[in-house]
Amino acid sequence: MNKKGDKLISIYWFAILFIVVGAVVYMVYIFYGVPYDIRGIESGVLTEHIADCLAEGGYFRENVLNSEDFKNSFLTRCNLNFEVEEVYDWDGQEQYYVEVNFYEFDLDSSEVGSKLNFEIIEGNINVKTAELLENPESEGRSFYVLDEATNQQYIVNIMALVRKTEKNEI
Amino acid sequence: MKYNKAQAGETMTWIVATLVIIVLLFFSVFATSALVKVLKVGERSFPLNKHETQDLLASKSLSAYLLTEDDGKEIFNQINEEGFFNDFNGELAEKLFKGFYNEENDLVVGMMVFDPPPEGGGAKHSSYFTEGVMGGLTLQSTSRTFNALHVQKIYLNENNNRSLELLVRGNLDD
């Protein structure tokens, strides 16, 4: 009689154990199953990579400023590859957009400076359009740099955007 | 008869215990679901930025700032010789670094002076930002009066007891 009771109690304990484990697994899944949005980090890394490609030690690298050759081979010169995974029909739609603008720095001016007639644009312009619709004040990041030959001061603004919405939103 | 009553009592205890466990589990699952709904997508961004202590763009700007020439002399040498910021390099620092990130988080260029290192010991802060105007901000405190995140340090002399620091000032805890 007692043996039968013990058996029942064991089954009961196992049942409770499975219910508790199941509930904990479910809670962890619903909490951590939501994807992290790493687009900000990705665009930050891209921005820093481009900045490093443009300038080093406070000065522009050689043949960067006003160089049509650099502009035309920007992706190759900066070792950038905008190809993405073959998922979510991304084949025909680029997921990145990069825009680099150069300004002559003027300490006395209230503005950043006068924009040069030299800009670098790569990637999918629709990514920028979508970003500006969502964040109208989005303007990328800027840094201060010198031209070693002329000692002229410049501000370089880099806007690096990543779409990849499907992978980063619920 | 007595034996049957004891059995019934024990069974009731188990049933109540089971119910308590199930109710607690349901409550936990419900609370987790509610929490997930409250946390929006934007708030689930990867929490790395506020722990970041390196900023390549800020460092590049600081390098260029120190190499900028005024009357044929680089700002690095100017600060070293004059001991502190002057009108030109102070104003330039303000324009470059104030509001570098956004309205809430500024970059501040400041100067740190260390006491001579004690024998066998490391350098010790004698003051955090000496008195003066830096980046348009008058910082007279000898201690940290604001929440700051160290970004870059450049030593100004060979004894390593005088350095130029780049700090983020602002709401870093948000």
Short mmCIF file of C-alpha atoms in Angstrom, two decimals:
data_model
loop_
_atom_site.label_atom_id
_atom_site.label_comp_id
_atom_site.label_asym_id
_atom_site.label_seq_id
_atom_site.Cartn_x
_atom_site.Cartn_y
_atom_site.Cartn_z
CA MET A 1 0.00 0.00 0.00
CA ASN A 2 2.75 2.39 0.99
CA LYS A 3 4.76 1.48 -2.10
CA LYS A 4 1.83 2.40 -4.31
CA GLY A 5 1.49 5.77 -2.55
CA ASP A 6 5.22 6.52 -2.97
CA LYS A 7 4.96 5.77 -6.67
CA LEU A 8 2.07 8.18 -7.03
CA ILE A 9 3.98 10.88 -5.16
CA SER A 10 7.00 10.38 -7.47
CA ILE A 11 4.82 10.77 -10.55
CA TYR A 12 3.30 13.88 -9.02
CA TRP A 13 6.72 15.38 -8.33
CA PHE A 14 7.90 14.68 -11.88
CA ALA A 15 4.74 16.29 -13.26
CA ILE A 16 5.31 19.42 -11.15
CA LEU A 17 8.97 19.49 -12.15
CA PHE A 18 8.09 19.39 -15.86
CA ILE A 19 5.46 22.10 -15.45
CA VAL A 20 7.92 24.39 -13.63
CA VAL A 21 10.72 23.76 -16.13
CA GLY A 22 8.33 24.33 -19.03
CA ALA A 23 7.15 27.61 -17.57
CA VAL A 24 10.70 28.86 -16.95
CA VAL A 25 11.77 27.94 -20.51
CA TYR A 26 8.69 29.69 -21.90
CA MET A 27 9.39 32.85 -19.87
CA VAL A 28 13.02 32.96 -20.98
CA TYR A 29 11.93 32.44 -24.58
CA ILE A 30 9.36 35.23 -24.61
CA PHE A 31 11.74 37.63 -22.88
CA TYR A 32 14.97 36.98 -24.76
CA GLY A 33 13.35 35.79 -27.99
CA VAL A 34 12.77 39.39 -29.05
CA PRO A 35 15.61 40.39 -31.40
CA TYR A 36 18.16 42.97 -30.36
CA ASP A 37 18.36 46.03 -32.56
CA ILE A 38 22.02 46.29 -33.50
CA ARG A 39 21.64 48.61 -36.48
CA GLY A 40 22.95 51.53 -34.44
CA ILE A 41 26.07 49.60 -33.56
CA GLU A 42 26.54 48.43 -37.13
CA SER A 43 26.25 51.94 -38.51
CA GLY A 44 28.61 53.16 -35.76
CA VAL A 45 31.21 50.59 -36.76
CA LEU A 46 30.75 51.53 -40.41
CA THR A 47 31.16 55.23 -39.57
CA GLU A 48 34.38 54.59 -37.66
CA HIS A 49 35.73 52.41 -40.45
CA ILE A 50 35.09 55.14 -43.00
CA ALA A 51 36.60 57.81 -40.73
CA ASP A 52 39.69 55.66 -40.38
CA CYS A 53 39.85 55.27 -44.14
CA LEU A 54 39.65 59.04 -44.67
CA ALA A 55 41.98 60.34 -41.99
CA GLU A 56 44.79 59.27 -39.74
CA GLY A 57 46.66 61.11 -37.00
CA GLY A 58 44.64 64.27 -37.41
CA TYR A 59 45.30 64.61 -41.16
CA PHE A 60 43.57 63.41 -44.31
CA ARG A 61 45.17 60.37 -45.86
CA GLU A 62 46.88 60.91 -49.19
CA ASN A 63 44.71 61.38 -52.27
CA VAL A 64 41.43 61.54 -50.39
CA LEU A 65 40.32 65.16 -50.41
CA ASN A 66 38.92 66.31 -53.76
CA SER A 67 40.15 63.14 -55.41
CA GLU A 68 37.73 61.85 -58.05
CA ASP A 69 39.73 58.64 -58.18
CA PHE A 70 39.14 58.05 -54.46
CA LYS A 71 35.48 58.93 -54.85
CA ASN A 72 34.98 56.49 -57.72
CA SER A 73 36.77 53.63 -55.99
CA PHE A 74 35.58 54.47 -52.49
CA LEU A 75 34.31 50.99 -51.61
CA THR A 76 37.47 49.29 -52.82
CA ARG A 77 39.82 51.83 -51.26
CA CYS A 78 38.07 51.56 -47.91
CA ASN A 79 37.69 47.77 -48.07
CA LEU A 80 33.93 47.94 -47.86
CA ASN A 81 31.56 45.29 -49.09
CA PHE A 82 27.84 46.06 -49.14
CA GLU A 83 26.76 42.53 -50.07
CA VAL A 84 24.29 40.99 -47.64
CA GLU A 85 22.89 37.59 -46.76
CA GLU A 86 20.50 36.06 -49.28
CA VAL A 87 17.43 36.32 -47.07
CA TYR A 88 14.23 38.37 -46.96
CA ASP A 89 14.55 39.22 -50.68
CA TRP A 90 17.56 41.41 -49.92
CA ASP A 91 19.22 40.38 -53.19
CA GLY A 92 17.78 43.19 -55.23
CA GLN A 93 17.74 45.78 -52.47
CA GLU A 94 20.92 47.17 -50.93
CA GLN A 95 20.77 47.43 -47.16
CA TYR A 96 23.37 50.16 -46.68
CA TYR A 97 23.72 53.83 -47.45
CA VAL A 98 26.81 55.95 -46.94
CA GLU A 99 27.15 59.68 -47.52
CA VAL A 100 30.29 61.65 -46.73
CA ASN A 101 30.28 65.43 -46.87
CA PHE A 102 33.24 67.76 -46.45
CA TYR A 103 33.10 71.29 -45.00
CA GLU A 104 35.76 73.97 -44.80
CA PHE A 105 35.92 74.83 -41.12
CA ASP A 106 35.49 78.44 -40.11
CA LEU A 107 36.02 79.33 -36.47
CA ASP A 108 34.24 82.66 -36.80
CA SER A 109 31.18 81.29 -38.51
CA SER A 110 28.17 80.08 -36.56
CA GLU A 111 27.66 77.36 -39.17
CA VAL A 112 29.79 74.24 -39.53
CA GLY A 113 31.52 75.75 -42.54
CA SER A 114 31.10 75.99 -46.28
CA LYS A 115 30.32 72.70 -47.94
CA LEU A 116 32.77 71.52 -50.57
CA ASN A 117 31.63 70.51 -54.01
CA PHE A 118 32.94 67.06 -53.24
CA GLU A 119 30.85 64.36 -51.66
CA ILE A 120 30.88 60.59 -51.58
CA ILE A 121 27.61 58.71 -51.88
CA GLU A 122 27.27 54.94 -51.98
CA GLY A 123 24.46 52.45 -51.42
CA ASN A 124 20.70 52.60 -51.50
CA ILE A 125 19.25 56.13 -51.34
CA ASN A 126 15.91 54.67 -50.19
CA VAL A 127 17.54 53.72 -46.90
CA LYS A 128 18.28 57.40 -46.30
CA THR A 129 14.76 58.42 -47.30
CA ALA A 130 13.27 55.92 -44.85
CA GLU A 131 15.66 57.01 -42.09
CA LEU A 132 14.83 60.70 -42.59
CA LEU A 133 11.13 59.89 -42.50
CA GLU A 134 11.60 58.17 -39.16
CA ASN A 135 14.22 60.54 -37.70
CA PRO A 136 14.06 63.88 -39.54
CA GLU A 137 16.98 65.23 -37.48
CA SER A 138 19.29 62.38 -38.34
CA GLU A 139 22.51 63.89 -39.63
CA GLY A 140 25.30 61.40 -39.11
CA ARG A 141 28.48 62.06 -37.18
CA SER A 142 31.21 64.60 -37.77
CA PHE A 143 34.86 64.92 -36.95
CA TYR A 144 37.54 67.57 -37.31
CA VAL A 145 40.52 66.99 -39.56
CA LEU A 146 43.37 68.91 -41.20
CA ASP A 147 44.82 68.88 -44.67
CA GLU A 148 48.54 68.39 -44.13
CA ALA A 149 49.57 70.13 -47.35
CA THR A 150 47.67 73.38 -46.78
CA ASN A 151 46.96 73.19 -43.04
CA GLN A 152 43.34 73.98 -43.92
CA GLN A 153 40.80 72.83 -41.32
CA TYR A 154 37.86 70.65 -42.34
CA ILE A 155 34.82 69.02 -40.81
CA VAL A 156 33.87 65.67 -42.29
CA ASN A 157 30.32 64.44 -41.83
CA ILE A 158 29.63 60.75 -42.28
CA MET A 159 26.13 59.38 -42.53
CA ALA A 160 26.20 55.59 -42.49
CA LEU A 161 22.82 53.87 -42.44
CA VAL A 162 21.82 50.24 -42.19
CA ARG A 163 18.36 49.02 -43.15
CA LYS A 164 18.03 45.32 -42.25
CA THR A 165 14.66 46.04 -40.67
CA GLU A 166 13.48 42.44 -40.88
CA LYS A 167 16.32 41.19 -38.72
CA ASN A 168 16.20 43.89 -36.10
CA GLU A 169 12.53 44.51 -35.42
CA ILE A 170 9.75 42.31 -34.13
CA MET B 1 -11.91 5.60 9.74
CA LYS B 2 -9.15 7.61 11.36
CA TYR B 3 -6.74 6.39 8.70
CA ASN B 4 -9.07 7.55 5.89
CA LYS B 5 -9.31 11.04 7.44
CA ALA B 6 -5.53 11.34 7.60
CA GLN B 7 -5.30 10.30 3.96
CA ALA B 8 -7.90 12.88 2.94
CA GLY B 9 -6.03 15.60 4.87
CA GLU B 10 -2.75 14.77 3.20
CA THR B 11 -4.37 14.76 -0.24
CA MET B 12 -5.86 18.20 0.42
CA THR B 13 -2.41 19.50 1.35
CA TRP B 14 -0.98 18.27 -1.95
CA ILE B 15 -3.85 19.74 -3.95
CA VAL B 16 -3.44 23.13 -2.29
CA ALA B 17 0.34 23.00 -2.82
CA THR B 18 -0.18 22.18 -6.49
CA LEU B 19 -2.62 25.04 -6.89
CA VAL B 20 -0.19 27.47 -5.25
CA ILE B 21 2.61 26.37 -7.59
CA ILE B 22 0.41 26.72 -10.68
CA VAL B 23 -0.89 30.14 -9.61
CA LEU B 24 2.68 31.36 -9.01
CA LEU B 25 3.78 30.08 -12.41
CA PHE B 26 0.86 31.75 -14.18
CA PHE B 27 1.64 34.99 -12.41
CA SER B 28 5.31 34.79 -13.46
CA VAL B 29 4.43 34.08 -17.09
CA PHE B 30 1.91 36.91 -17.10
CA ALA B 31 4.42 39.34 -15.56
CA THR B 32 7.06 38.37 -18.13
CA SER B 33 4.64 38.88 -21.02
CA ALA B 34 3.63 42.26 -19.65
CA LEU B 35 7.28 43.30 -19.27
CA VAL B 36 8.07 42.31 -22.85
CA LYS B 37 5.16 44.43 -24.10
CA VAL B 38 6.27 47.42 -22.03
CA LEU B 39 9.82 47.27 -23.41
CA LYS B 40 9.63 48.76 -26.84
CA VAL B 41 11.90 47.77 -29.70
CA GLY B 42 14.02 50.89 -29.43
CA GLU B 43 14.70 50.25 -25.77
CA ARG B 44 15.95 46.78 -26.51
CA SER B 45 18.85 48.09 -28.50
CA PHE B 46 22.12 46.47 -27.58
CA PRO B 47 23.28 48.19 -24.39
CA LEU B 48 26.88 48.83 -25.37
CA ASN B 49 27.08 52.54 -26.07
CA LYS B 50 26.99 53.85 -22.54
CA HIS B 51 29.86 51.60 -21.53
CA GLU B 52 31.94 52.70 -24.46
CA THR B 53 35.11 54.51 -23.45
CA GLN B 54 36.62 54.85 -26.89
CA ASP B 55 35.34 57.10 -29.60
CA LEU B 56 37.41 57.06 -32.75
CA LEU B 57 35.85 60.22 -34.19
CA ALA B 58 36.43 62.16 -30.98
CA SER B 59 40.01 60.92 -30.80
CA LYS B 60 40.65 61.93 -34.41
CA SER B 61 39.18 65.35 -33.71
CA LEU B 62 41.38 65.77 -30.65
CA SER B 63 44.50 64.81 -32.63
CA ALA B 64 43.63 67.31 -35.35
CA TYR B 65 42.83 69.93 -32.69
CA LEU B 66 46.26 69.55 -31.10
CA LEU B 67 47.95 69.75 -34.52
CA THR B 68 46.07 72.88 -35.55
CA GLU B 69 48.46 75.81 -35.97
CA ASP B 70 47.98 79.29 -34.61
CA ASP B 71 50.65 81.85 -35.55
CA GLY B 72 52.82 79.02 -36.80
CA LYS B 73 52.61 77.13 -33.53
CA GLU B 74 50.66 73.94 -32.93
CA ILE B 75 48.05 74.00 -30.17
CA PHE B 76 49.84 71.12 -28.44
CA ASN B 77 52.95 73.31 -28.06
CA GLN B 78 50.86 76.38 -27.24
CA ILE B 79 49.16 74.65 -24.31
CA ASN B 80 52.44 73.18 -23.13
CA GLU B 81 54.22 76.51 -23.14
CA GLU B 82 51.42 78.69 -21.84
CA GLY B 83 50.26 76.14 -19.28
CA PHE B 84 46.63 76.45 -20.15
CA PHE B 85 44.11 77.26 -22.86
CA ASN B 86 44.23 80.69 -24.49
CA ASP B 87 41.46 82.53 -26.34
CA PHE B 88 42.15 80.85 -29.66
CA ASN B 89 42.46 77.24 -28.63
CA GLY B 90 39.77 77.58 -25.95
CA GLU B 91 37.30 78.94 -28.47
CA LEU B 92 38.26 76.26 -30.99
CA ALA B 93 37.79 73.56 -28.34
CA GLU B 94 34.37 74.96 -27.51
CA LYS B 95 33.27 75.02 -31.13
CA LEU B 96 34.57 71.55 -31.85
CA PHE B 97 33.59 69.63 -28.77
CA LYS B 98 30.63 71.36 -27.15
CA GLY B 99 27.55 69.52 -28.36
CA PHE B 100 29.71 66.94 -30.12
CA TYR B 101 27.08 64.27 -29.49
CA ASN B 102 23.83 66.07 -28.72
CA GLU B 103 22.40 68.68 -26.41
CA GLU B 104 22.48 66.37 -23.41
CA ASN B 105 25.94 64.92 -23.87
CA ASP B 106 28.90 67.20 -24.48
CA LEU B 107 32.51 66.47 -25.07
CA VAL B 108 34.72 68.51 -22.80
CA VAL B 109 38.41 69.10 -23.24
CA GLY B 110 40.01 69.58 -19.90
CA MET B 111 43.42 69.53 -18.36
CA MET B 112 44.46 67.21 -15.60
CA VAL B 113 47.44 67.91 -13.40
CA PHE B 114 48.87 65.11 -11.34
CA ASP B 115 50.91 65.33 -8.16
CA PRO B 116 54.41 64.01 -8.56
CA PRO B 117 54.11 60.25 -8.19
CA PRO B 118 55.05 59.15 -4.67
CA GLU B 119 57.97 56.80 -4.39
CA GLY B 120 56.92 53.39 -5.57
CA GLY B 121 53.40 54.62 -6.23
CA GLY B 122 51.43 55.78 -9.20
CA ALA B 123 50.32 59.26 -10.11
CA LYS B 124 47.57 60.82 -8.05
CA HIS B 125 45.10 63.46 -9.10
CA SER B 126 45.77 66.80 -7.48
CA SER B 127 42.90 68.41 -9.24
CA TYR B 128 40.45 67.46 -11.85
CA PHE B 129 40.41 70.31 -14.30
CA THR B 130 42.34 73.26 -13.03
CA GLU B 131 40.52 76.55 -12.86
CA GLY B 132 39.69 78.24 -16.09
CA VAL B 133 37.46 78.25 -19.05
CA MET B 134 37.37 75.16 -21.14
CA GLY B 135 35.02 74.65 -23.97
CA GLY B 136 33.04 77.64 -22.75
CA LEU B 137 32.48 76.02 -19.39
CA THR B 138 33.92 77.38 -16.22
CA LEU B 139 34.97 74.40 -14.22
CA GLN B 140 36.40 75.38 -10.88
CA SER B 141 35.74 72.23 -8.97
CA THR B 142 38.60 70.12 -7.80
CA SER B 143 36.45 67.05 -7.92
CA ARG B 144 34.10 65.50 -10.39
CA THR B 145 30.92 67.48 -10.18
CA PHE B 146 29.38 65.88 -13.18
CA ASN B 147 28.91 62.45 -14.59
CA ALA B 148 31.75 61.95 -17.00
CA LEU B 149 33.09 59.26 -19.21
CA HIS B 150 36.71 59.23 -20.14
CA VAL B 151 37.32 59.16 -23.88
CA GLN B 152 40.91 60.13 -24.51
CA LYS B 153 43.99 61.17 -22.60
CA ILE B 154 47.07 62.74 -24.11
CA TYR B 155 50.10 63.41 -21.93
CA LEU B 156 51.60 66.84 -22.45
CA ASN B 157 55.03 66.28 -21.00
CA GLU B 158 57.55 63.53 -20.51
CA ASN B 159 56.90 63.25 -16.78
CA ASN B 160 53.33 62.20 -17.48
CA ASN B 161 52.03 64.51 -14.78
CA ARG B 162 50.13 66.85 -17.06
CA SER B 163 47.56 65.61 -19.50
CA LEU B 164 44.86 66.82 -21.78
CA GLU B 165 41.67 64.87 -21.38
CA LEU B 166 38.62 64.43 -23.49
CA LEU B 167 35.53 63.60 -21.49
CA VAL B 168 31.90 63.06 -22.26
CA ARG B 169 29.75 65.05 -19.93
CA GLY B 170 26.06 64.44 -19.65
CA ASN B 171 23.27 62.03 -18.91
CA LEU B 172 25.20 58.85 -19.33
CA ASP B 173 22.95 56.85 -17.09
CA ASP B 174 19.84 57.32 -19.20
#
